[in-house]
Structure formats: C-alpha cells, structure tokens
Tab-separated table of N, CA, C and O in Angstrom:
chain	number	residue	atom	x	y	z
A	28	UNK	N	25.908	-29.678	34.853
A	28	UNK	CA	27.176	-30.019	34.241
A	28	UNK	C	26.958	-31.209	33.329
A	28	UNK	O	26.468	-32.125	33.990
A	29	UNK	N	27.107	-31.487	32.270
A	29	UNK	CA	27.321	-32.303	31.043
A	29	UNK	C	28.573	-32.645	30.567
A	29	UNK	O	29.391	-31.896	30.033
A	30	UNK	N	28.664	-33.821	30.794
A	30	UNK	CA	30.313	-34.068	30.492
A	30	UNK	C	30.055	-35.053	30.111
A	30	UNK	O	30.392	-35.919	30.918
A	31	UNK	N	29.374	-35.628	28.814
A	31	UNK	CA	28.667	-36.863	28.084
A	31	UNK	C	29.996	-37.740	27.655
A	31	UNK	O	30.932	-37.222	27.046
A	32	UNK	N	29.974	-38.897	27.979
A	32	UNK	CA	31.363	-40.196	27.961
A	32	UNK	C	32.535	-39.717	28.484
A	32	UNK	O	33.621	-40.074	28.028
A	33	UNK	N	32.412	-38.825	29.534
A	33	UNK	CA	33.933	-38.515	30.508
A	33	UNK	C	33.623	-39.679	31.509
A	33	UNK	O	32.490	-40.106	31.730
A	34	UNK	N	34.629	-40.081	32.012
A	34	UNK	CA	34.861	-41.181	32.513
A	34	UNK	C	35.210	-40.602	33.781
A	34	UNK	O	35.959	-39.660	34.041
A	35	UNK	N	34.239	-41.655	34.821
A	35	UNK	CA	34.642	-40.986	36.585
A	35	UNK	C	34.868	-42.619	37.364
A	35	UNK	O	34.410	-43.626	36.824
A	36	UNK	N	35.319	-42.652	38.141
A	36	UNK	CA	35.441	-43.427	39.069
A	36	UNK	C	34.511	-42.836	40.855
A	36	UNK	O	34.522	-41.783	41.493
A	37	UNK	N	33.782	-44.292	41.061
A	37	UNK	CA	33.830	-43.582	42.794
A	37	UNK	C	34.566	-44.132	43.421
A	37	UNK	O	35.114	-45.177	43.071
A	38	UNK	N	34.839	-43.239	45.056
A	38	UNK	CA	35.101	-44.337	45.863
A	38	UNK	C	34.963	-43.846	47.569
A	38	UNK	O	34.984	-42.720	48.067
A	39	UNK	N	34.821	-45.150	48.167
A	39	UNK	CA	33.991	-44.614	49.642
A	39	UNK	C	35.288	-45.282	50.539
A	39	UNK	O	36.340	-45.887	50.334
A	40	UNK	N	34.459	-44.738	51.701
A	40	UNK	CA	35.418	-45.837	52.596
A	40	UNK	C	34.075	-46.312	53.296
A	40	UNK	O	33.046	-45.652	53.444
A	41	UNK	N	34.372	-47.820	53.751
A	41	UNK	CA	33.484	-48.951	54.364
A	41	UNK	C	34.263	-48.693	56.178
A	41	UNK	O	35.423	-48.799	56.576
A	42	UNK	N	33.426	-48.458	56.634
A	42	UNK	CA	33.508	-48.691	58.243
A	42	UNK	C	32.630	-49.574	58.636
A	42	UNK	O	31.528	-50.021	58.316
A	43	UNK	N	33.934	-49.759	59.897
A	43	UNK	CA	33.053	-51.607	60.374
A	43	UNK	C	31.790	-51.647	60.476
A	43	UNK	O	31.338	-52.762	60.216
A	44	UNK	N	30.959	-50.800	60.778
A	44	UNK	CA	29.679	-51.055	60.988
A	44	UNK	C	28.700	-50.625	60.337
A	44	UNK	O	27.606	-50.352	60.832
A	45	UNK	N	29.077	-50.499	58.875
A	45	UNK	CA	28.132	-50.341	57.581
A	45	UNK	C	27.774	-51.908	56.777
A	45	UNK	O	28.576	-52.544	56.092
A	46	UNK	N	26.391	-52.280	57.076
A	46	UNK	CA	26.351	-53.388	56.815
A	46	UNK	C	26.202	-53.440	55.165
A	46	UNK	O	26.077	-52.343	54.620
A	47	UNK	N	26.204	-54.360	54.507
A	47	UNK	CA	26.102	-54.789	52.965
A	47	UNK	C	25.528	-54.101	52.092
A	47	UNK	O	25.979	-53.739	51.005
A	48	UNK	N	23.541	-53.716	52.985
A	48	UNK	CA	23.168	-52.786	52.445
A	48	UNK	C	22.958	-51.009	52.511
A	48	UNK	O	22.263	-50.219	51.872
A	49	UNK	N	23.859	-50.888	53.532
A	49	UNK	CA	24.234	-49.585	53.208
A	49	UNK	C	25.385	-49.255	52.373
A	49	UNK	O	25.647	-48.107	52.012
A	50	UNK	N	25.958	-50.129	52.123
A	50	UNK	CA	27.337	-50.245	51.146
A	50	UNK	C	26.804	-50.082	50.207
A	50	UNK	O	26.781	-48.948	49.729
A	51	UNK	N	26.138	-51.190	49.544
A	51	UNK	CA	24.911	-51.331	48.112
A	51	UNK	C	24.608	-49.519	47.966
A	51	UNK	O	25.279	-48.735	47.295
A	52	UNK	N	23.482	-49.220	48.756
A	52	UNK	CA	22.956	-47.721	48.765
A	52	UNK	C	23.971	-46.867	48.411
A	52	UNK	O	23.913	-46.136	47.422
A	53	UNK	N	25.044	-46.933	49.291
A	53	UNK	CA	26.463	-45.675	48.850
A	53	UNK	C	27.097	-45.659	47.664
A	53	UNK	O	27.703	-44.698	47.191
A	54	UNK	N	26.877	-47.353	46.899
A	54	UNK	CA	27.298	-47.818	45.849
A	54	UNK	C	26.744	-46.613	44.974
A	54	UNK	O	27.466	-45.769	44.443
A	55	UNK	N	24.739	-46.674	44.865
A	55	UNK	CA	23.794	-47.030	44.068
A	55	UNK	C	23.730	-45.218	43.975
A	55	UNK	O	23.595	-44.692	42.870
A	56	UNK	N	23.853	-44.287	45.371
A	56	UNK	CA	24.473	-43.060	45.126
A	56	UNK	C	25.018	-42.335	44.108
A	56	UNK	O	24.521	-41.470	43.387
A	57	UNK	N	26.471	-42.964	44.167
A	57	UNK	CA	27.651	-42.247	43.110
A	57	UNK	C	27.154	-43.018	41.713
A	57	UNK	O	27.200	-42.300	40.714
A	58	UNK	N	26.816	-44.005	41.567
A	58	UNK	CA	25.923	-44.532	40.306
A	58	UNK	C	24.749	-43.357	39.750
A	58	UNK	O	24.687	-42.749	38.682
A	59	UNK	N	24.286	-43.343	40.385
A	59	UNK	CA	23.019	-42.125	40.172
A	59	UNK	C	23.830	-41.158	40.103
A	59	UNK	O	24.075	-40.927	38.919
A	60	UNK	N	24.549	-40.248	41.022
A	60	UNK	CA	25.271	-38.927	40.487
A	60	UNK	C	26.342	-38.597	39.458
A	60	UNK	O	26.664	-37.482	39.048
A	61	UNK	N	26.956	-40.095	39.037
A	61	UNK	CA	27.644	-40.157	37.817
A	61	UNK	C	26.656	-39.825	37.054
A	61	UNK	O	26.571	-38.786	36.399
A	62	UNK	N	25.523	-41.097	37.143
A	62	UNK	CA	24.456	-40.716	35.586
A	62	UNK	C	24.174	-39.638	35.441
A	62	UNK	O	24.241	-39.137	34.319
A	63	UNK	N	23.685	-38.787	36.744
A	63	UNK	CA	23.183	-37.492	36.788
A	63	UNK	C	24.336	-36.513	36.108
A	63	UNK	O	23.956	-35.665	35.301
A	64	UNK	N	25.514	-36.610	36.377
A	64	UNK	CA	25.988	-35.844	35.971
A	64	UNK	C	26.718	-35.719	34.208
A	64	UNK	O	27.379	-34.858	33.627
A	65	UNK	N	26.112	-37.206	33.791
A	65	UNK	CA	26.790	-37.451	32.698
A	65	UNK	C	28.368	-37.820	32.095
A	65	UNK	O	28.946	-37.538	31.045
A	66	UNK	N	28.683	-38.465	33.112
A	66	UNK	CA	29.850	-40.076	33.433
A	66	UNK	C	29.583	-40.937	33.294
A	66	UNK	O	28.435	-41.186	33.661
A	67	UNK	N	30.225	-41.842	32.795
A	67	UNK	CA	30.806	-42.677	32.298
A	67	UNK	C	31.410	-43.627	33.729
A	67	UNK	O	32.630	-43.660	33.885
A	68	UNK	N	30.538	-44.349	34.695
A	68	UNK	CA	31.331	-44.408	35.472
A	68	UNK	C	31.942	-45.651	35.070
A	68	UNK	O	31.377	-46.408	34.281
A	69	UNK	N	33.232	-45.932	35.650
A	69	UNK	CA	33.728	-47.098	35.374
A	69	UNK	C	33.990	-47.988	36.575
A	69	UNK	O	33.706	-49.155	36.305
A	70	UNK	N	34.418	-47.830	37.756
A	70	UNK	CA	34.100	-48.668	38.901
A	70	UNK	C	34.324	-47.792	40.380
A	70	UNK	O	34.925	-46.719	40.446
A	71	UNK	N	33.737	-48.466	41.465
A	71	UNK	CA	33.666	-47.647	42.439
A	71	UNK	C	34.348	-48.275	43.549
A	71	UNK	O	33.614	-48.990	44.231
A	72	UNK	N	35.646	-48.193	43.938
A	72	UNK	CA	36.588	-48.303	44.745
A	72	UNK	C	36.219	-48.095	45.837
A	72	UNK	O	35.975	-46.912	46.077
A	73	UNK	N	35.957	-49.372	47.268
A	73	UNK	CA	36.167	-49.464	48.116
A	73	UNK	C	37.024	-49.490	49.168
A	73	UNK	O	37.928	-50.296	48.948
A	74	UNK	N	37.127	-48.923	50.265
A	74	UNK	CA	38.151	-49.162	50.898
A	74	UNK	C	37.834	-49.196	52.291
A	74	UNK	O	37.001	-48.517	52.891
A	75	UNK	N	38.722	-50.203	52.790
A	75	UNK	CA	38.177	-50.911	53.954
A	75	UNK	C	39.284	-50.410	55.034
A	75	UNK	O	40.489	-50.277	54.824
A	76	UNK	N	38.725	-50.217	55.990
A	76	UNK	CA	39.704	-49.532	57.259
A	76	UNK	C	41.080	-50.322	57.136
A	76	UNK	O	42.147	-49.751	56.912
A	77	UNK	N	40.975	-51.370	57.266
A	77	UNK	CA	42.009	-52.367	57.840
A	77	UNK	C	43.152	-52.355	56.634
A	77	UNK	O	44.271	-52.689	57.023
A	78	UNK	N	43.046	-52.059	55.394
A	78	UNK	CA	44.094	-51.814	54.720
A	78	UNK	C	44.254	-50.668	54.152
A	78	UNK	O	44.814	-50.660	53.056
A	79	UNK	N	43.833	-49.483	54.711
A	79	UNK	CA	43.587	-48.327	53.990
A	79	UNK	C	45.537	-47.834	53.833
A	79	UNK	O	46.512	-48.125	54.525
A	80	UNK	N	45.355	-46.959	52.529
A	80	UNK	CA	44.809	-46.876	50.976
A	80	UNK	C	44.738	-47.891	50.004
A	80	UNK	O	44.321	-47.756	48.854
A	81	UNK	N	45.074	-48.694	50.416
A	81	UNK	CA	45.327	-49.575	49.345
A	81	UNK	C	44.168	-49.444	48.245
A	81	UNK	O	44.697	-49.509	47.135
A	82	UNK	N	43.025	-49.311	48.166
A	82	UNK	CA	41.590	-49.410	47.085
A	82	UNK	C	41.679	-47.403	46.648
A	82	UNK	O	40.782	-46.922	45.957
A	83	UNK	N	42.626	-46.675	47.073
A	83	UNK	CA	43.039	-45.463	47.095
A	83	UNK	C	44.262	-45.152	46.283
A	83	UNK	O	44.503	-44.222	45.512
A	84	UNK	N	44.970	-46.195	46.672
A	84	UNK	CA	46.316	-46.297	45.309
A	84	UNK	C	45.733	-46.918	44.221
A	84	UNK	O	45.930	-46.393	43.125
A	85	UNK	N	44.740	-48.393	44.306
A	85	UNK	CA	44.759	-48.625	42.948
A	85	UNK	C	43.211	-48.057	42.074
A	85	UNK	O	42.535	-48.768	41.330
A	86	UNK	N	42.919	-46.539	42.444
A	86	UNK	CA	42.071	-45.778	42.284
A	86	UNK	C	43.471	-44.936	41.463
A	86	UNK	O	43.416	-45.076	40.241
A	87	UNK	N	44.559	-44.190	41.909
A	87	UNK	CA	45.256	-43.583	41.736
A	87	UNK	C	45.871	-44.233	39.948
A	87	UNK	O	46.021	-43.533	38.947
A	88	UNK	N	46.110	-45.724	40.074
A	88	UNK	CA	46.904	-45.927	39.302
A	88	UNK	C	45.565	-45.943	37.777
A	88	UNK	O	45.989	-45.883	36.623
A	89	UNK	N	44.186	-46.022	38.039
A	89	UNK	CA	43.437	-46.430	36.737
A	89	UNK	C	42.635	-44.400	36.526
A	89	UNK	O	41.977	-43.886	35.621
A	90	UNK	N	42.988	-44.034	37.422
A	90	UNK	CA	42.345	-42.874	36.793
A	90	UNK	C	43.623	-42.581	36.167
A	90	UNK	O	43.328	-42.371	34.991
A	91	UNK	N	44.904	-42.448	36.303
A	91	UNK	CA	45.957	-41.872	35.378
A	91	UNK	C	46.038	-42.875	34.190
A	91	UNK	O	46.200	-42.376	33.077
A	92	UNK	N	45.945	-44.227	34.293
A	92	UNK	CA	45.768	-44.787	33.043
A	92	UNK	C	44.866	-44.713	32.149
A	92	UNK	O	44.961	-44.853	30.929
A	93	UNK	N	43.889	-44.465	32.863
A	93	UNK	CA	42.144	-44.081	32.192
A	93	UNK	C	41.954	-42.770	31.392
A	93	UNK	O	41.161	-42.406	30.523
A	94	UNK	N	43.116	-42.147	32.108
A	94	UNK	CA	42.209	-40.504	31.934
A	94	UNK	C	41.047	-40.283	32.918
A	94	UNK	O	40.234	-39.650	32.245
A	95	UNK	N	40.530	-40.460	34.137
A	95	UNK	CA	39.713	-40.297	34.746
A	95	UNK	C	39.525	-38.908	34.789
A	95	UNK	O	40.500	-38.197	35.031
A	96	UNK	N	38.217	-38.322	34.554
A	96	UNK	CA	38.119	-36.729	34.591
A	96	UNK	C	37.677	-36.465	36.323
A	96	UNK	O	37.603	-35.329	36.789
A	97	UNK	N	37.433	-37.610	37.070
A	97	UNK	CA	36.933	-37.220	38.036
A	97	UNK	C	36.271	-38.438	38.947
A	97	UNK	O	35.802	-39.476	38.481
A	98	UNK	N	36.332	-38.107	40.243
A	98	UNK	CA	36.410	-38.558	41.648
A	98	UNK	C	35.150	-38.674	42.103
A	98	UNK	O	34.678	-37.627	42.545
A	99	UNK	N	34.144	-40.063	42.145
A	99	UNK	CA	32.549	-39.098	43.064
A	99	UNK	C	32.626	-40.045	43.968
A	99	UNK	O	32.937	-41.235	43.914
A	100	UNK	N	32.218	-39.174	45.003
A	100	UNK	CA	32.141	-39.612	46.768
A	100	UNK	C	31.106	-38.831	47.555
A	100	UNK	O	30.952	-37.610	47.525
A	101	UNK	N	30.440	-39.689	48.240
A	101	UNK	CA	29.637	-39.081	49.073
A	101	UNK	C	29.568	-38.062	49.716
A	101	UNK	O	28.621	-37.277	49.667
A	102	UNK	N	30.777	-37.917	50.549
A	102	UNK	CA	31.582	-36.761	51.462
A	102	UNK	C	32.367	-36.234	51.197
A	102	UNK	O	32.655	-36.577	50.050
A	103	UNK	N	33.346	-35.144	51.716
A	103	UNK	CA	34.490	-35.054	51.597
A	103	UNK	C	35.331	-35.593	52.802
A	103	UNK	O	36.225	-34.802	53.101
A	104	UNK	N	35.301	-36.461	53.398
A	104	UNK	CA	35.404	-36.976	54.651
A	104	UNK	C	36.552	-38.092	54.259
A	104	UNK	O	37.591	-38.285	54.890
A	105	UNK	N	36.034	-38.921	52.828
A	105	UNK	CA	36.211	-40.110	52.173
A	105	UNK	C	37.656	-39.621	51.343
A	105	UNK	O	38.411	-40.287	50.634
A	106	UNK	N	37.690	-38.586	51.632
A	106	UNK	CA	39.171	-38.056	50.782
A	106	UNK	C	40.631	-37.171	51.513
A	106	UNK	O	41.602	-36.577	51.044
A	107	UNK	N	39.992	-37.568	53.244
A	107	UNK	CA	40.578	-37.181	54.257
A	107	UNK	C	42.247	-37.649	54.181
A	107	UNK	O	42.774	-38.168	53.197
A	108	UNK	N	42.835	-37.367	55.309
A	108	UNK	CA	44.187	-37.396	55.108
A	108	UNK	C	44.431	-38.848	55.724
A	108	UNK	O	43.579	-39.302	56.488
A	109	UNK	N	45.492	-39.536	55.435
A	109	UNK	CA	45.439	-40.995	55.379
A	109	UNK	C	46.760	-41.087	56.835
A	109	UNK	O	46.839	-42.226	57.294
A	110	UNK	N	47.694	-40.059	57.504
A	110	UNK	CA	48.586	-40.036	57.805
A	110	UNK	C	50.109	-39.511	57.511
A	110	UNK	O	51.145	-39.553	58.176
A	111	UNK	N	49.793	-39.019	56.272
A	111	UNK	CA	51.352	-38.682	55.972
A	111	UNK	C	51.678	-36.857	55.890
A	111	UNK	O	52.675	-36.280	55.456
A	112	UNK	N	50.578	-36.364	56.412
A	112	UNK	CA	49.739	-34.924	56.255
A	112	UNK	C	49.661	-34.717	54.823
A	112	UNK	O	50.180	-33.632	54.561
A	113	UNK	N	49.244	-35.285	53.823
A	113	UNK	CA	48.703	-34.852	52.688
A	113	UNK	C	47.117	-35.999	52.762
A	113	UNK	O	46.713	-37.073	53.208
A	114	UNK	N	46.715	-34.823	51.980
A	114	UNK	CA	45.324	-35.226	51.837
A	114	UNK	C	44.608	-36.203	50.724
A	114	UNK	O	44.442	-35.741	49.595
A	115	UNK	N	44.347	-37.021	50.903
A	115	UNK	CA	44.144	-38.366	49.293
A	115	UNK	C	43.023	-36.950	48.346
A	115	UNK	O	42.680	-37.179	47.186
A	116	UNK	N	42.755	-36.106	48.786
A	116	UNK	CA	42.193	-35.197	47.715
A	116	UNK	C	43.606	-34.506	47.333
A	116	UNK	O	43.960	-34.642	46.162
A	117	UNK	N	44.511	-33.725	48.269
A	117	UNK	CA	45.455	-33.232	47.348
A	117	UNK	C	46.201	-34.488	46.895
A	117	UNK	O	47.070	-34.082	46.124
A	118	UNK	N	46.277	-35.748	46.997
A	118	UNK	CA	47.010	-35.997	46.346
A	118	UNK	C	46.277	-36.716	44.686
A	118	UNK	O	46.933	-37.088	43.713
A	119	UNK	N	44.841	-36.720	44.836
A	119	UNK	CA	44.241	-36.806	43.346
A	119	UNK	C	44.748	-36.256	42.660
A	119	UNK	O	45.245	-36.669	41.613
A	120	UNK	N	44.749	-34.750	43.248
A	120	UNK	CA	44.633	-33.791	42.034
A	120	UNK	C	46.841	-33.781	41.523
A	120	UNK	O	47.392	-33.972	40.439
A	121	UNK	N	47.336	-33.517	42.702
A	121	UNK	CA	48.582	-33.729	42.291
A	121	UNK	C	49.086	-34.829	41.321
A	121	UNK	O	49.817	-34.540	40.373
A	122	UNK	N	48.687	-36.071	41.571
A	122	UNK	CA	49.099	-37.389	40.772
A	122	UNK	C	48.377	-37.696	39.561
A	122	UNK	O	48.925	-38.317	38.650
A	123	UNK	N	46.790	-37.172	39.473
A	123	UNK	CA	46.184	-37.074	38.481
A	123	UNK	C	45.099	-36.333	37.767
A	123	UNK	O	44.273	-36.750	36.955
A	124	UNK	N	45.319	-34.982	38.322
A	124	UNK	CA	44.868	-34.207	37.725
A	124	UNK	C	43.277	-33.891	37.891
A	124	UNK	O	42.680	-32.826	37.727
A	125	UNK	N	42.661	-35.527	38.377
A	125	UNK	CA	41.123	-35.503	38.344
A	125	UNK	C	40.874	-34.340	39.553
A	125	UNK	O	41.628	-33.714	40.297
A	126	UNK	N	39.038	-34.404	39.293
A	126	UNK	CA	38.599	-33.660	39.987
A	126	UNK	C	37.871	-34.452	40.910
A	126	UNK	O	37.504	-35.605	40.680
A	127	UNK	N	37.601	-33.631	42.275
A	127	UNK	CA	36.314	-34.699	43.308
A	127	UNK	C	35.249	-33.892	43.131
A	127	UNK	O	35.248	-32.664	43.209
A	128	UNK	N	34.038	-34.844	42.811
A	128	UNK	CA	32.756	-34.343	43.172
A	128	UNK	C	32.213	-34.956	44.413
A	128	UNK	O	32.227	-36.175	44.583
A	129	UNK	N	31.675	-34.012	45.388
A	129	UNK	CA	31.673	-34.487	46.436
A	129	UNK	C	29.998	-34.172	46.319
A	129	UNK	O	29.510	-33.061	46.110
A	130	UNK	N	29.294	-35.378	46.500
A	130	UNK	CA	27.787	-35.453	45.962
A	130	UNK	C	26.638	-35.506	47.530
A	130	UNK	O	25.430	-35.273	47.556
A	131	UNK	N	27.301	-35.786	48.374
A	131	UNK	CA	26.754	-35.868	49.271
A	131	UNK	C	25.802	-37.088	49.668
A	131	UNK	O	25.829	-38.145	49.038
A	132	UNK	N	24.996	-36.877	50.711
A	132	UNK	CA	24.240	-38.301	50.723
A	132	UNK	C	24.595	-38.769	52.340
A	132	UNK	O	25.483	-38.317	53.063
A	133	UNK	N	23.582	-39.837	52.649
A	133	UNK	CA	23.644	-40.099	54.370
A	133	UNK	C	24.664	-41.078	54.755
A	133	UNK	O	24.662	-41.254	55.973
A	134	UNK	N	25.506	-41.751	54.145
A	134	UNK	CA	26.421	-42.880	54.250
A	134	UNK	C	27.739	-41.871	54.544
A	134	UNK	O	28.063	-41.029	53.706
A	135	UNK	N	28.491	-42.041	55.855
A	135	UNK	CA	29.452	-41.181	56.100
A	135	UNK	C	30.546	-41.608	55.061
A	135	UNK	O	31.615	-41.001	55.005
C-alpha cells in the first residue's frame, strides 16, 4: 500500500507494567509501519489506564481536523470498547472516517 504524504496518527494504550522502554519500542513500531507504509505520521497518542480515553478523544479531535487517513496500532485490542458498548474503532470510523491499521507486534 502507498499512500505517499497521507497523514496517520498512532496510538497505544500504556499498562502499568510496560516500562519506558517498551513504550519507546511500541512507539518505534507504528513509526516504522507508518514509514513502511508510506505516512506521514504525525504523532502517536498515548493512553494511560487511569484516564482512559482521554489521549482517544484528543486523537478523535486532530484526525478530523487533520484529515487523518488513518489509525496505526499494534493490536486491535488498543481500539477495544472503553464502556459505553461502542467500540473506539467503531467510533473512529463513525466520527472520522479514518481507517485502523492494525500492524501487529509484541507490546499488547
């Protein structure tokens, strides 16, 4: 897939017991599979248990301002349902259209 200056965002979720440098690595991941895939990435949204969605809404609000063509995450795990029974993947695609690439990799 070639999608030369489309613009992607990542984003993971951090559990308590992923230290700095497995964060870095999960970072350095969606960095590599943007490049690989020919994105444009622009930043990679963390999100931390203890305030979750919050790094999920303001993912929401810059891919619709951006135009974000698309979502890269390790898993599909990272796009699970937050509580309200909708899924932060259906609600990408509902609120903005992007797509998830779900790239895989050992960082849950």
């Amino acid at each position: 897939m070639t999608t030369s200056g489309t613009l992607a965002v990542g984003y993971l979720r951090q559990y308590p017991a992923m230290t700095h440098c497995e964060l870095a690595r999960a970072k350095a991941q969606i960095a590599a599979a943007a490049q690989e895939c020919g994105f444009v990435l622009r930043h990679v949204f963390v999100e931390e248990m203890a305030t979750d969605p919050a790094a999920f809404d303001a993912l929401i609000k810059v891919a619709r301002r951006r135009k974000v063509a698309a979502v890269i995450v390790l898993a599909h795990v990272h796009l699970s349902a937050v509580g309200d029974g909708e899924t932060k993947l259906q609600r990408l695609h509902r609120e903005t259209g992007a797509h998830a690439l779900i790239v895989g990799g050992s960082t849950p």
